[in-house]
PDB file of C-alpha atoms and ligand atoms in Angstrom:
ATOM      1  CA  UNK A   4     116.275 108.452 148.943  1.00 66.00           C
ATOM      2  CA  UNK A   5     113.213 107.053 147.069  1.00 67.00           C
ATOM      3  CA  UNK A   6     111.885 107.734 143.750  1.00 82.00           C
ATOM      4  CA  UNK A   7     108.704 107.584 144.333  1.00 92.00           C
ATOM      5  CA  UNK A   8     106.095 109.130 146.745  1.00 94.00           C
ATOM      6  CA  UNK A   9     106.180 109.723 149.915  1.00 94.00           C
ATOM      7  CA  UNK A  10     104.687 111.047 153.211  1.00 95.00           C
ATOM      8  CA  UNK A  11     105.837 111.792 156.608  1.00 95.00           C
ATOM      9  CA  UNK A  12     104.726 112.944 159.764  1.00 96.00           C
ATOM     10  CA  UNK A  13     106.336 115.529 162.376  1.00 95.00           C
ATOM     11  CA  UNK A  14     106.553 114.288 166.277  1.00 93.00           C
ATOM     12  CA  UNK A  15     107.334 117.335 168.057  1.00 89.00           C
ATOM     13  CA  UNK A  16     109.568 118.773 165.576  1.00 92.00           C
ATOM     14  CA  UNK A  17     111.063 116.016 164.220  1.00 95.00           C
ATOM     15  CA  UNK A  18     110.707 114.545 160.863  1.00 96.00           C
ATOM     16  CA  UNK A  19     109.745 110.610 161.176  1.00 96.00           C
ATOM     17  CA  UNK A  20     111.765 110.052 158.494  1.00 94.00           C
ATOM     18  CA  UNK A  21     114.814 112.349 157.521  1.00 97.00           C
ATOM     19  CA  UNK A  22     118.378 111.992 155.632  1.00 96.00           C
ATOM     20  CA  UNK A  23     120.857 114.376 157.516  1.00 97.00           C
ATOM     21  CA  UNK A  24     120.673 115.859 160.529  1.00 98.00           C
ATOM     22  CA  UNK A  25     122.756 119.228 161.050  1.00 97.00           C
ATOM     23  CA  UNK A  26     123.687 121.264 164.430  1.00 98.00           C
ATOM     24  CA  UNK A  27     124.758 124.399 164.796  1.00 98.00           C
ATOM     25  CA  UNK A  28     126.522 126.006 167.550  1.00 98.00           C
ATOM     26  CA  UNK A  29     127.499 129.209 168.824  1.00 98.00           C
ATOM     27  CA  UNK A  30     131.080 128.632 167.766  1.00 97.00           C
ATOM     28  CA  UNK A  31     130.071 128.659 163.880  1.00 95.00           C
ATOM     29  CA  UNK A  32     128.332 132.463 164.353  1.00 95.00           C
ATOM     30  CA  UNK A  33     131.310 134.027 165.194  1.00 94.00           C
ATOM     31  CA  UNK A  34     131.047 137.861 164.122  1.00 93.00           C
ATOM     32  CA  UNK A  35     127.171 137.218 163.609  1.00 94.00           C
ATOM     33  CA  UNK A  36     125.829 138.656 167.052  1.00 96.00           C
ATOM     34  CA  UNK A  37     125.783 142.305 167.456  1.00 95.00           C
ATOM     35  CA  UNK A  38     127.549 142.061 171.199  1.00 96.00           C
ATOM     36  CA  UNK A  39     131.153 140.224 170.821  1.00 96.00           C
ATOM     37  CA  UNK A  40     131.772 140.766 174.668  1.00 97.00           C
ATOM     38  CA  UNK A  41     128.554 138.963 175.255  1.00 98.00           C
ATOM     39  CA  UNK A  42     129.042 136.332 172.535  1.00 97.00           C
ATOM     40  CA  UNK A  43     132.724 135.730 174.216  1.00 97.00           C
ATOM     41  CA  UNK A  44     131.127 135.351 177.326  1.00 97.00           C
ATOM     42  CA  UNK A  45     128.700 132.671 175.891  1.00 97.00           C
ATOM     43  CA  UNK A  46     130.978 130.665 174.734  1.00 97.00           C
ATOM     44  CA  UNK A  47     133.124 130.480 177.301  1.00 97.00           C
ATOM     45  CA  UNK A  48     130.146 129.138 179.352  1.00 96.00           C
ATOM     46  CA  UNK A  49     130.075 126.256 176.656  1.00 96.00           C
ATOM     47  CA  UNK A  50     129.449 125.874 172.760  1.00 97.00           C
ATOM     48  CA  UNK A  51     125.532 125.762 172.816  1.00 97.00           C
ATOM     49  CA  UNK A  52     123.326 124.287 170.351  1.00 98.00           C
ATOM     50  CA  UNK A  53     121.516 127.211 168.485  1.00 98.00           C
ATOM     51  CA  UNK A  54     119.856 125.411 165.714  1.00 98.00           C
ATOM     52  CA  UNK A  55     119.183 122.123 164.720  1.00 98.00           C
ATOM     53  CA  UNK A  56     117.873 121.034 160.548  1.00 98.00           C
ATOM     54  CA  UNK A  57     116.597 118.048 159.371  1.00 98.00           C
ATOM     55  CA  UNK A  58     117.140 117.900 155.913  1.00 97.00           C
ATOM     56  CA  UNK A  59     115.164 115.241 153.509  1.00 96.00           C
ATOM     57  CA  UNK A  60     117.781 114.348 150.707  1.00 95.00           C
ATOM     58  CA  UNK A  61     116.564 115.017 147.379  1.00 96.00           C
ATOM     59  CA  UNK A  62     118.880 115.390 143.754  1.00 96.00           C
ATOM     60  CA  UNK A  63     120.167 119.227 143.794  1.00 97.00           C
ATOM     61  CA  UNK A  64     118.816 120.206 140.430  1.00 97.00           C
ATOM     62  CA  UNK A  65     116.071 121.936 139.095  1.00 97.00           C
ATOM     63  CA  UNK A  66     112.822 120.890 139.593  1.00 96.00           C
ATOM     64  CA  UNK A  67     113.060 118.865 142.385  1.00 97.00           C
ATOM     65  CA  UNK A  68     112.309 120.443 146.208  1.00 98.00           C
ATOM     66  CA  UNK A  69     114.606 120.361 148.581  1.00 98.00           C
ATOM     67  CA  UNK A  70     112.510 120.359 152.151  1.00 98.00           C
ATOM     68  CA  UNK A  71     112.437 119.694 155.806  1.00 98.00           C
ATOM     69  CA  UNK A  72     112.121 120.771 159.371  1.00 98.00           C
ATOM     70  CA  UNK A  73     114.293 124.049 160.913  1.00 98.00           C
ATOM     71  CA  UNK A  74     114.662 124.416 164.904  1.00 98.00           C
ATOM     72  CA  UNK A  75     115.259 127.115 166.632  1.00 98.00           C
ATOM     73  CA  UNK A  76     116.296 126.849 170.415  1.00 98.00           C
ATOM     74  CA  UNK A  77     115.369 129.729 172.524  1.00 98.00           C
ATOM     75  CA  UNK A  78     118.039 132.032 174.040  1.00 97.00           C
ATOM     76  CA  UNK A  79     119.615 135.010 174.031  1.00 97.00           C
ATOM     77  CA  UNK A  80     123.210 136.525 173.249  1.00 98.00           C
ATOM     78  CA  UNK A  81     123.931 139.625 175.051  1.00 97.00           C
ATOM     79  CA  UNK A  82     120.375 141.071 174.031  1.00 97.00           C
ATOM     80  CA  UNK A  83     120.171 139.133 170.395  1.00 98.00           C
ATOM     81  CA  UNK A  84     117.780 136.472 170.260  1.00 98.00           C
ATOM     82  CA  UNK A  85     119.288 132.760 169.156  1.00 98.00           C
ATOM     83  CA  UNK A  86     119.437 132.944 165.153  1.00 98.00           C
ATOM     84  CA  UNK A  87     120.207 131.151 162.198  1.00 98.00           C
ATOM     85  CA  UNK A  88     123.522 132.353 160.067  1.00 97.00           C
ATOM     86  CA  UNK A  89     120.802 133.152 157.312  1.00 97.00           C
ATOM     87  CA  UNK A  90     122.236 133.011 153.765  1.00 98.00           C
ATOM     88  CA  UNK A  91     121.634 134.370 149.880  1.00 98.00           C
ATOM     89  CA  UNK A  92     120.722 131.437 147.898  1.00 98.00           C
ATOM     90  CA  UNK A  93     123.700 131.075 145.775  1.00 98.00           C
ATOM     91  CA  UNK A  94     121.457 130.739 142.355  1.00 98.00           C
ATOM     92  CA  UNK A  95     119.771 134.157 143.901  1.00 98.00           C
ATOM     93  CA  UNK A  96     117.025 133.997 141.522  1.00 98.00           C
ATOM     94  CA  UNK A  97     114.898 131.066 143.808  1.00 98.00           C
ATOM     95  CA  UNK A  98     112.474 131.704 146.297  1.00 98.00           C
ATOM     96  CA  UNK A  99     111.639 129.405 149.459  1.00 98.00           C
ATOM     97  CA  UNK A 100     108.695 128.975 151.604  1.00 98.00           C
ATOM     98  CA  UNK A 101     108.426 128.744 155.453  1.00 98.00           C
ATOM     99  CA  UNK A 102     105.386 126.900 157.257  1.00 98.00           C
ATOM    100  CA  UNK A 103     105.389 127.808 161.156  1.00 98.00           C
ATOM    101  CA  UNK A 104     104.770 124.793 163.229  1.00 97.00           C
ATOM    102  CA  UNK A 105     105.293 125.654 167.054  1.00 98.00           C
ATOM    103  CA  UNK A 106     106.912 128.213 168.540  1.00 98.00           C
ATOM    104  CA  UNK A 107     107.069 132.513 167.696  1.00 98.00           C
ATOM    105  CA  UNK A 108     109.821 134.185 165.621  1.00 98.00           C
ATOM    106  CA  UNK A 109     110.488 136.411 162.756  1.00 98.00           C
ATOM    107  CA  UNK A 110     112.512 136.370 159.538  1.00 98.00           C
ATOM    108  CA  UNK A 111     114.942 138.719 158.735  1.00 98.00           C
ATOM    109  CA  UNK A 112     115.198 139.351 155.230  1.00 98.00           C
ATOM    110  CA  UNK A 113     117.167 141.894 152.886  1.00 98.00           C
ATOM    111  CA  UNK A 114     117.806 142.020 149.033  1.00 97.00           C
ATOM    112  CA  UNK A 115     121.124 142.923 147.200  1.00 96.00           C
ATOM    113  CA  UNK A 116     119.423 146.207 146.289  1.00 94.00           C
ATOM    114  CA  UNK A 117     118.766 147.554 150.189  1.00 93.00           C
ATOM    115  CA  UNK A 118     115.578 146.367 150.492  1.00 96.00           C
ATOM    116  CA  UNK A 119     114.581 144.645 154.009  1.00 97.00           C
ATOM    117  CA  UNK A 120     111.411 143.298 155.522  1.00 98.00           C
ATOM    118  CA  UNK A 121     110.637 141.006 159.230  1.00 98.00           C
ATOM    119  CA  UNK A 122     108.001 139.064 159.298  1.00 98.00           C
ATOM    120  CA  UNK A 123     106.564 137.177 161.912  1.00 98.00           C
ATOM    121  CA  UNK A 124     106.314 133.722 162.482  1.00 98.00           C
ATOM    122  CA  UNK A 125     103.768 131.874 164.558  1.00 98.00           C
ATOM    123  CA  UNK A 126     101.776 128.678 164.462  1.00 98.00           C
ATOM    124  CA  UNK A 127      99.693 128.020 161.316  1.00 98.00           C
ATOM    125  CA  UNK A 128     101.848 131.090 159.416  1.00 98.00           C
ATOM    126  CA  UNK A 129     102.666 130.642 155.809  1.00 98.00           C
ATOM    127  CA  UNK A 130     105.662 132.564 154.840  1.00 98.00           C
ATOM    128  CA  UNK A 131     106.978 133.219 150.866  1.00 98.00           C
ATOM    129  CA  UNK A 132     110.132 134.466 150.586  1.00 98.00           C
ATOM    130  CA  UNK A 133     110.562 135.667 146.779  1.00 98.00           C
ATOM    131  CA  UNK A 134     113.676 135.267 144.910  1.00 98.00           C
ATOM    132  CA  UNK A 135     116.564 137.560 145.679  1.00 98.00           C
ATOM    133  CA  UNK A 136     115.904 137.803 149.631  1.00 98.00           C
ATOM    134  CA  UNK A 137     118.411 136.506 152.149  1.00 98.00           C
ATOM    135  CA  UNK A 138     117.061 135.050 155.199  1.00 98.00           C
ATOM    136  CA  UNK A 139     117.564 134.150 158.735  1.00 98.00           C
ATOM    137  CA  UNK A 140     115.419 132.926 161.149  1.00 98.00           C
ATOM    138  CA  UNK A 141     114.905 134.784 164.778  1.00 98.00           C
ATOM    139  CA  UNK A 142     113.595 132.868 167.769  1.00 98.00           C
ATOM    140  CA  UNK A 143     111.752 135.528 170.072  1.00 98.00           C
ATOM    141  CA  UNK A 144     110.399 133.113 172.900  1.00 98.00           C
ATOM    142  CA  UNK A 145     112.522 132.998 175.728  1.00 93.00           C
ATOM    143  CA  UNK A 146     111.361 129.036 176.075  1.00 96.00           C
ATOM    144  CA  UNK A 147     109.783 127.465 173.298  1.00 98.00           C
ATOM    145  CA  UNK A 148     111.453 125.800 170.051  1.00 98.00           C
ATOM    146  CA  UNK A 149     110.670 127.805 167.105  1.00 98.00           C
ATOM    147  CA  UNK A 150     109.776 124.760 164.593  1.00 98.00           C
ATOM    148  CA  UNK A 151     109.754 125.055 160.426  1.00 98.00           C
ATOM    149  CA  UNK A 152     109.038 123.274 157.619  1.00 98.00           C
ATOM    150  CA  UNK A 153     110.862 124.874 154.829  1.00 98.00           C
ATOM    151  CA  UNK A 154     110.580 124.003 151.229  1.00 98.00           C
ATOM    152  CA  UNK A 155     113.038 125.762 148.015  1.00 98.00           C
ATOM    153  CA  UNK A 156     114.136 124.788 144.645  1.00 98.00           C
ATOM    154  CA  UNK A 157     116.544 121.825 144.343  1.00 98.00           C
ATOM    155  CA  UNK A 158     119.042 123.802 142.558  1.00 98.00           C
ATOM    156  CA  UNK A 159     118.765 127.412 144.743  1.00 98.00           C
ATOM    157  CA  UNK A 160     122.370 126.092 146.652  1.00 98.00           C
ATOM    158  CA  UNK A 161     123.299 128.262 149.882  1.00 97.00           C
ATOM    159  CA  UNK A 162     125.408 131.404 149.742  1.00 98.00           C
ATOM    160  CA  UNK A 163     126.287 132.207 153.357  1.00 96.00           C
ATOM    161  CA  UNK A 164     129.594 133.985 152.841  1.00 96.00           C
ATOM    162  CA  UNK A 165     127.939 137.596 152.102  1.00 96.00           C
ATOM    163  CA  UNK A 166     126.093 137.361 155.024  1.00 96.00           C
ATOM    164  CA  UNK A 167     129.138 136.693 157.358  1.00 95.00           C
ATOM    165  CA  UNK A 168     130.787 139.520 155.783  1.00 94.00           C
ATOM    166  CA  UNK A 169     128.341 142.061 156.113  1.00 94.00           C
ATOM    167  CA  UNK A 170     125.545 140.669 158.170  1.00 95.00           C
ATOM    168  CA  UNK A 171     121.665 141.502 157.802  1.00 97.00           C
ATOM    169  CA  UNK A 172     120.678 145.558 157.355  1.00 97.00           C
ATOM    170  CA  UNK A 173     118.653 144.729 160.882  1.00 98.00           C
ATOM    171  CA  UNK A 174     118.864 142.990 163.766  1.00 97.00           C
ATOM    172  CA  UNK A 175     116.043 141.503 166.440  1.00 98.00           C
ATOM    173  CA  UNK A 176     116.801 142.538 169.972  1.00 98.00           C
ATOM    174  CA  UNK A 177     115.138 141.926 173.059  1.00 98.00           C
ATOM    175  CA  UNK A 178     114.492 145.814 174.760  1.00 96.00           C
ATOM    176  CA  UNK A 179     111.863 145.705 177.702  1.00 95.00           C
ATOM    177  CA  UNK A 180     111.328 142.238 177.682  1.00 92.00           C
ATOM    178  CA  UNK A 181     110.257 142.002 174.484  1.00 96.00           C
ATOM    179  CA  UNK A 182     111.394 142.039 170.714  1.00 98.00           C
ATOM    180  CA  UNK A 183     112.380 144.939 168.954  1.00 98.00           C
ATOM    181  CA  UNK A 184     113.800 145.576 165.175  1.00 98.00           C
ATOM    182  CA  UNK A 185     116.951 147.852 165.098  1.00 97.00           C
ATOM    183  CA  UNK A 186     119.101 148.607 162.643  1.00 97.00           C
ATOM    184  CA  UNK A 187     122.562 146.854 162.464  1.00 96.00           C
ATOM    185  CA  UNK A 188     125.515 149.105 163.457  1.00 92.00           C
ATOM    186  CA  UNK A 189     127.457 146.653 162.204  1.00 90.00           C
ATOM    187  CA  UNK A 190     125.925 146.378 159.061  1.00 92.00           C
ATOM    188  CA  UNK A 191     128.874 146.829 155.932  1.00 85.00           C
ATOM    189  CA  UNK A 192     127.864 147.870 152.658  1.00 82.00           C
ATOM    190  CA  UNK A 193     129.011 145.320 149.684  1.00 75.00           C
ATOM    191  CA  UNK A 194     131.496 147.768 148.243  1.00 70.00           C
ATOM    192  CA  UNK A 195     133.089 148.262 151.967  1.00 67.00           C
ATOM    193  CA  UNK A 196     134.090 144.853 152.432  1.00 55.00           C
TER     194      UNK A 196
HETATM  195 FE1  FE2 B   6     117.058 129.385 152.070  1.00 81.23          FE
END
């Protein structure tokens, strides 16, 4: 980590210069895909990658921005696209922002209060995702890497407990070859957990 300025470039996805690299597989969703015969079935086949980040390390306080590059592999779980766990920021009041690089997608997002929204993501898009909304990111191509560079407040920490309890109000399914937004019958209120 450097204390001063800095730039970097992005060679097909990947940071040239990055701090931590994470992976996530289809063992650590467990619960998170609508279809549990079809998620069984997946990973009995073999513990896929889902998602990679690339993380550049800064302090984890206020004021400083916490940013780097988000891949999503394509693929699909029963019908459910490949996703991220998508999380609350655990200091709920911080907002992040999403710059599409390659790839298509949407985000899934939801407030405490039962508000939801999708947006889509595609080269060139700008998302802002206001304090208060949970997110996950949704890769829709059946082929293509769904790239992101993803900025938030150093402090804004990662709550992705309520989400694994009660999951997003809305899920992204492929119907007819192509995505559709559904609601979750698996969704659980707060007070029903
Ligand atoms: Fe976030």
């Amino acid at each position: 980590m450097q204390d001063y300025p800095y730039t970097f470039g992005i060679s097909e996805g990947i940071p040239t210069h990055y701090d931590n690299h994470i992976t996530r597989t289809l063992s650590v969703m467990a619960g998170q895909f609508a279809d549990q015969g079809a998620y069984d079935a997946a990973l009995a086949e073999g513990d896929e990658l889902l998602y990679e980040v690339y993380e550049l390390k800064r302090p984890e306080v206020a004021g400083e921005l916490l940013h780097g590059i988000s891949i999503v592999h394509p693929g699909l779980v029963g019908d459910e696209y490949f996703m991220t766990k998508g999380h609350f920021h655990a200091e709920l009041e911080t907002a992040e922002v999403y710059y599409c690089l390659a790839g298509e997608g949407m985000m899934v997002m939801e407030t405490p209060e039962g508000d939801w929204a999708v947006e889509e993501l595609r080269p060139g898009r700008v998302l802002y995702v206001p304090p208060r909304w949970a997110h996950r990111s949704v890769n829709t191509s059946r082929n293509q890497d769904l790239v992101t560079f993803f900025v938030y407040p150093g402090d804004a920490g990662h709550d992705y407990g309520t989400i694994e309890a009660q999951g997003f109000r809305k899920l992204v399914l492929q119907k007819d070859g192509r995505p559709q937004i559904l609601d979750n019958p698996h969704w659980r209120a707060p007070a029903e957990r």
